CSV table of C-alpha atoms and ligand atoms in Angstrom, one decimal:
chain,number,residue,atom,x,y,z
A,234,MET,CA,24.2,-5.7,-9.6
A,235,TYR,CA,21.9,-5.8,-6.5
A,236,PHE,CA,19.1,-8.4,-6.2
A,237,VAL,CA,16.8,-7.4,-3.4
A,238,ALA,CA,14.2,-9.9,-2.2
A,239,ASN,CA,11.1,-8.2,-0.7
A,240,TRP,CA,9.1,-10.9,1.0
A,241,LYS,CA,6.3,-8.6,2.0
A,242,MET,CA,3.9,-10.2,4.5
A,243,PHE,CA,5.0,-13.8,3.7
A,244,GLY,CA,7.1,-16.3,5.4
A,245,ASN,CA,7.5,-18.2,8.6
A,246,LEU,CA,10.1,-20.3,10.4
A,247,LYS,CA,9.6,-23.1,7.9
A,248,SER,CA,10.7,-20.8,5.1
A,249,LEU,CA,14.2,-20.7,6.5
A,250,ASN,CA,14.8,-24.1,4.8
A,251,THR,CA,14.2,-22.6,1.4
A,252,LEU,CA,17.2,-20.4,1.9
A,253,ASN,CA,19.7,-23.3,1.8
A,254,LYS,CA,19.8,-23.2,-2.0
A,255,VAL,CA,20.4,-19.5,-2.1
A,256,ILE,CA,23.2,-19.7,0.5
A,257,LYS,CA,24.9,-22.4,-1.5
A,258,PHE,CA,24.5,-20.3,-4.7
A,259,SER,CA,25.9,-17.2,-2.9
A,260,LYS,CA,29.1,-19.1,-2.2
A,261,SER,CA,29.5,-20.4,-5.8
A,262,LYS,CA,31.2,-18.7,-8.7
A,263,GLU,CA,27.9,-18.5,-10.5
A,264,ILE,CA,26.8,-15.5,-8.5
A,265,LYS,CA,29.5,-13.4,-10.4
A,266,LYS,CA,29.2,-9.9,-9.1
A,267,GLY,CA,25.7,-10.2,-7.9
A,268,ARG,CA,24.9,-8.9,-4.4
A,269,LEU,CA,21.9,-10.5,-2.6
A,270,ILE,CA,19.8,-8.7,0.0
A,271,TYR,CA,16.8,-10.3,1.8
A,272,CYS,CA,14.1,-8.1,3.3
A,273,PRO,CA,11.9,-10.6,5.2
A,274,PRO,CA,9.1,-9.5,7.6
A,275,TYR,CA,10.4,-8.1,10.9
A,276,THR,CA,9.6,-11.4,12.7
A,277,LEU,CA,12.2,-13.3,10.6
A,278,ILE,CA,15.1,-10.8,10.5
A,279,SER,CA,17.0,-12.4,13.4
A,280,SER,CA,16.5,-15.9,12.1
A,281,PHE,CA,17.6,-14.9,8.6
A,282,LEU,CA,20.7,-13.3,10.0
A,283,LYS,CA,21.7,-16.4,11.9
A,284,LYS,CA,21.1,-18.4,8.7
A,285,PHE,CA,23.3,-16.1,6.7
A,286,GLU,CA,26.2,-16.0,9.3
A,287,ASN,CA,28.8,-17.6,7.0
A,288,CYS,CA,27.8,-16.0,3.7
A,289,LEU,CA,27.7,-12.6,2.2
A,290,ILE,CA,23.9,-12.3,1.8
A,291,ASP,CA,22.7,-9.0,3.4
A,292,LEU,CA,19.6,-8.2,5.4
A,293,GLY,CA,17.0,-5.5,5.3
A,294,ALA,CA,13.6,-4.6,6.6
A,295,GLN,CA,10.5,-3.5,4.7
A,296,ASN,CA,9.7,-0.3,6.5
A,297,CYS,CA,10.3,1.5,9.8
A,298,HIS,CA,8.7,4.1,12.1
A,299,GLU,CA,9.7,7.7,11.4
A,300,SER,CA,11.0,8.4,14.9
A,301,ASP,CA,14.7,8.1,15.8
A,302,VAL,CA,14.1,7.6,19.5
A,303,TYR,CA,12.3,5.1,21.6
A,304,GLY,CA,8.7,6.0,22.3
A,305,SER,CA,5.2,4.9,22.9
A,306,HIS,CA,4.3,3.7,19.4
A,307,THR,CA,2.6,0.4,19.9
A,308,GLY,CA,3.3,-2.1,17.1
A,309,PHE,CA,6.2,-0.1,15.5
A,310,ILE,CA,9.9,-0.5,15.0
A,311,ASN,CA,12.3,2.3,14.2
A,312,SER,CA,15.5,2.3,12.1
A,313,ARG,CA,17.8,2.3,15.1
A,314,MET,CA,16.1,-0.9,16.3
A,315,LEU,CA,16.6,-2.4,12.9
A,316,LYS,CA,20.2,-1.6,12.8
A,317,ASN,CA,20.6,-3.0,16.3
A,318,VAL,CA,19.1,-6.3,15.3
A,319,GLY,CA,21.5,-6.6,12.3
A,320,ALA,CA,19.6,-5.2,9.4
A,321,ASN,CA,21.7,-3.0,7.0
A,322,TYR,CA,19.0,-1.9,4.6
A,323,VAL,CA,15.4,-0.6,4.9
A,324,ILE,CA,12.8,-0.2,2.2
A,325,ILE,CA,11.1,3.1,2.5
A,326,GLY,CA,8.2,4.5,0.5
A,327,HIS,CA,6.9,1.3,-0.9
A,328,SER,CA,3.6,2.0,-2.8
A,329,GLU,CA,1.8,-0.6,-0.7
A,330,ASN,CA,2.5,1.8,2.3
A,331,ARG,CA,2.0,5.0,0.3
A,332,ARG,CA,-1.4,3.7,-0.5
A,333,LYS,CA,-2.2,3.4,3.2
A,334,GLY,CA,-1.4,7.0,3.7
A,335,GLU,CA,2.3,7.3,3.9
A,336,THR,CA,3.1,10.8,2.6
A,337,ASP,CA,6.2,12.1,0.9
A,338,LYS,CA,6.8,14.2,4.1
A,339,LEU,CA,6.7,11.2,6.3
A,340,ILE,CA,8.9,9.2,3.9
A,341,ASN,CA,11.4,12.1,4.0
A,342,ILE,CA,11.6,11.9,7.8
A,343,LYS,CA,12.0,8.1,7.7
A,344,ILE,CA,14.8,8.4,5.2
A,345,LYS,CA,16.7,11.0,7.3
A,346,ASN,CA,16.4,8.9,10.4
A,347,ALA,CA,17.4,5.8,8.6
A,348,ILE,CA,20.5,7.6,7.4
A,349,LYS,CA,21.3,8.6,11.0
A,350,ALA,CA,20.9,5.0,12.0
A,351,LYS,CA,23.5,4.1,9.4
A,352,LEU,CA,21.1,2.0,7.3
A,353,LYS,CA,21.2,1.9,3.5
A,354,ILE,CA,17.8,3.0,2.1
A,355,ILE,CA,15.8,1.5,-0.7
A,356,PHE,CA,13.6,4.4,-1.6
A,357,CYS,CA,10.6,3.4,-3.7
A,358,ILE,CA,9.0,5.6,-6.2
A,359,GLY,CA,6.5,5.0,-9.0
A,360,GLU,CA,3.4,6.1,-10.8
A,361,THR,CA,-0.1,4.6,-10.7
A,362,ILE,CA,-1.8,3.5,-13.9
A,363,SER,CA,-4.0,6.5,-14.1
A,364,GLU,CA,-1.0,8.8,-13.6
A,365,LYS,CA,0.7,7.0,-16.4
A,366,ASN,CA,-2.3,7.2,-18.7
A,367,LYS,CA,-2.5,10.9,-18.1
A,368,GLY,CA,1.2,11.2,-19.1
A,369,LYS,CA,2.2,12.3,-15.6
A,370,THR,CA,4.9,9.7,-14.9
A,371,LYS,CA,7.8,12.1,-14.9
A,372,LEU,CA,6.0,14.7,-12.9
A,373,ILE,CA,5.1,12.1,-10.2
A,374,LEU,CA,8.6,10.7,-10.1
A,375,SER,CA,10.1,14.2,-9.8
A,376,LYS,CA,7.8,15.1,-7.0
A,377,GLN,CA,8.4,11.9,-5.1
A,378,ILE,CA,12.2,12.4,-5.5
A,379,LYS,CA,12.1,16.1,-4.6
A,380,LEU,CA,10.0,15.7,-1.5
A,381,GLY,CA,11.3,12.3,-0.3
A,382,LEU,CA,14.9,13.5,-0.5
A,383,LYS,CA,14.3,17.0,0.7
A,384,LYS,CA,17.3,18.4,2.6
A,385,ILE,CA,19.2,15.2,2.3
A,386,LYS,CA,22.7,16.2,1.0
A,387,ILE,CA,24.6,12.9,1.2
A,388,LYS,CA,22.8,10.4,-1.0
A,389,SER,CA,25.6,7.7,-1.1
A,390,ASN,CA,23.5,5.3,1.0
A,391,ILE,CA,20.3,5.7,-1.0
A,392,PHE,CA,19.1,3.3,-3.7
A,393,ILE,CA,16.2,4.4,-5.7
A,394,ALA,CA,13.8,1.7,-6.6
A,395,TYR,CA,11.6,2.6,-9.6
A,396,GLU,CA,8.4,0.5,-9.1
A,397,PRO,CA,5.5,1.4,-11.3
A,398,VAL,CA,2.5,0.7,-9.1
A,399,TRP,CA,0.6,-0.9,-12.0
A,400,SER,CA,3.4,-3.3,-12.5
A,401,ILE,CA,3.6,-4.7,-9.0
A,402,GLY,CA,2.2,-8.2,-8.8
A,403,THR,CA,0.4,-7.9,-12.2
A,404,GLY,CA,2.9,-9.7,-14.5
A,405,LYS,CA,3.1,-6.5,-16.5
A,406,ILE,CA,6.3,-4.6,-17.0
A,407,PRO,CA,7.0,-1.3,-18.9
A,408,LYS,CA,8.3,-1.4,-22.4
A,409,ILE,CA,12.0,-1.7,-22.3
A,410,ARG,CA,12.6,1.5,-24.3
A,411,GLU,CA,10.3,3.4,-22.0
A,412,LEU,CA,12.0,2.0,-18.9
A,413,ASP,CA,15.4,2.9,-20.3
A,414,GLN,CA,14.2,6.5,-20.7
A,415,ILE,CA,12.7,6.6,-17.2
A,416,ILE,CA,15.9,5.3,-15.6
A,417,LYS,CA,17.9,7.9,-17.5
A,418,PHE,CA,15.4,10.6,-16.4
A,419,ILE,CA,15.8,9.5,-12.7
A,420,LYS,CA,19.6,9.6,-13.0
A,421,GLY,CA,19.4,13.0,-14.6
A,422,LYS,CA,17.8,14.3,-11.4
A,423,PHE,CA,21.2,13.9,-9.6
A,424,LYS,CA,24.0,16.1,-10.6
A,425,ASP,CA,27.0,14.8,-8.7
A,426,LYS,CA,27.0,11.4,-7.2
A,427,LEU,CA,24.4,9.2,-8.8
A,428,PRO,CA,22.4,7.0,-6.5
A,429,LYS,CA,22.1,3.3,-7.5
A,430,ILE,CA,18.8,2.6,-9.3
A,431,LEU,CA,16.8,-0.6,-9.1
A,432,TYR,CA,13.8,-1.7,-11.0
A,433,GLY,CA,10.9,-3.5,-9.3
A,434,GLY,CA,7.6,-4.8,-10.5
A,435,SER,CA,6.8,-8.3,-11.7
A,436,VAL,CA,10.5,-9.2,-12.3
A,437,ASN,CA,10.5,-12.9,-13.2
A,438,THR,CA,12.6,-15.6,-14.8
A,439,GLN,CA,11.4,-14.8,-18.2
A,440,ASN,CA,11.3,-11.0,-18.4
A,441,ILE,CA,14.7,-10.7,-16.8
A,442,ASN,CA,16.2,-11.4,-20.2
A,443,ASP,CA,14.7,-8.1,-21.4
A,444,LEU,CA,15.1,-6.2,-18.2
A,445,LYS,CA,18.8,-6.9,-18.0
A,446,GLN,CA,19.3,-5.0,-21.2
A,447,ILE,CA,18.5,-1.6,-19.6
A,448,SER,CA,21.7,0.4,-19.3
A,449,ASN,CA,22.4,2.2,-16.1
A,450,LEU,CA,20.4,-0.1,-14.0
A,451,ASP,CA,22.1,-1.3,-10.8
A,452,GLY,CA,19.7,-4.2,-9.9
A,453,PHE,CA,16.2,-5.4,-9.1
A,454,LEU,CA,13.7,-5.3,-6.3
A,455,ILE,CA,11.9,-8.6,-6.5
A,456,GLY,CA,8.6,-9.5,-4.8
A,457,GLY,CA,6.8,-12.7,-5.6
A,458,ALA,CA,9.6,-14.4,-7.5
A,459,SER,CA,12.0,-13.9,-4.6
A,460,GLN,CA,10.1,-16.2,-2.3
A,461,ASN,CA,11.0,-19.1,-4.5
A,462,ALA,CA,14.7,-19.8,-4.2
A,463,LYS,CA,15.0,-21.5,-7.6
A,464,LYS,CA,13.4,-18.6,-9.3
A,465,PHE,CA,15.4,-16.0,-7.4
A,466,ILE,CA,18.7,-17.8,-8.3
A,467,ASP,CA,17.5,-18.1,-11.9
A,468,ILE,CA,16.9,-14.4,-12.1
A,469,VAL,CA,20.5,-13.7,-10.9
A,470,LYS,CA,22.0,-16.3,-13.3
A,471,LYS,CA,20.1,-15.0,-16.3
A,472,THR,CA,21.1,-11.4,-15.5
A,473,TYR,CA,24.7,-12.5,-16.1
A,474,SER,CA,24.3,-15.0,-18.9
B,127,13P,P1,6.4,-8.3,-7.5
B,127,13P,O1,7.7,-8.7,-7.9
B,127,13P,O2,5.6,-9.4,-6.8
B,127,13P,O3,5.6,-7.6,-8.6
B,127,13P,O4,6.6,-7.2,-6.4
B,127,13P,C1,7.4,-6.1,-6.6
B,127,13P,C2,7.6,-5.3,-5.4
B,127,13P,O5,6.6,-4.7,-4.9
B,127,13P,C3,8.9,-5.3,-4.7
B,127,13P,O6,9.0,-4.4,-3.7
């Protein structure tokens, strides 16, 4: 199982101290088969990497520019630069960026170039509350998958993170039965080699006991709770207990 910590726009150099607990945990037997990946803000990637030097915790970024070459794009960073600095993963298509105008087409270009840069991609999809209420969840997910992964043949480095927009940061999660069906539905979109599927949206130390029961799930994308080392570790431990 993969446990991906998305720190969003949080964290500073002081936060590095909070990682000690997680590093210790990552070296213990208690981690079982859990794989930890941290996606801090760009500013902290190098420092996190240094901190994780002697352990197996992996690093990712939270987004990237769509271009695969250097260019005059003030304030942006592309996937090659991320790989160069030591990141192995990148989150693409997060709803917080889709909301700001990131289109399926742009997401598709970003994914293609991240593949070229040899990054693993955490590709986020999910419906809004109004889409859910209109019964459009499957339609939206199908569209996001189809357009986001257009003309991408090799999907072995792609993780799909199902993050219902209405669940992010709200404390609400889908009904387990519904979630189970949606994960099956997403897997059903892929004939041959199935991508790994993560769930994200208000994962916490309580609801993990329910969430872990979903069959076919390969892990979790965790926002708020991942900034607290104790909670993050607790989520991993409970997943295996
Ligand atoms: P929360 O866990 O804070 O709801 O955030 C989820 C998320 O957006 C992870 O990418």
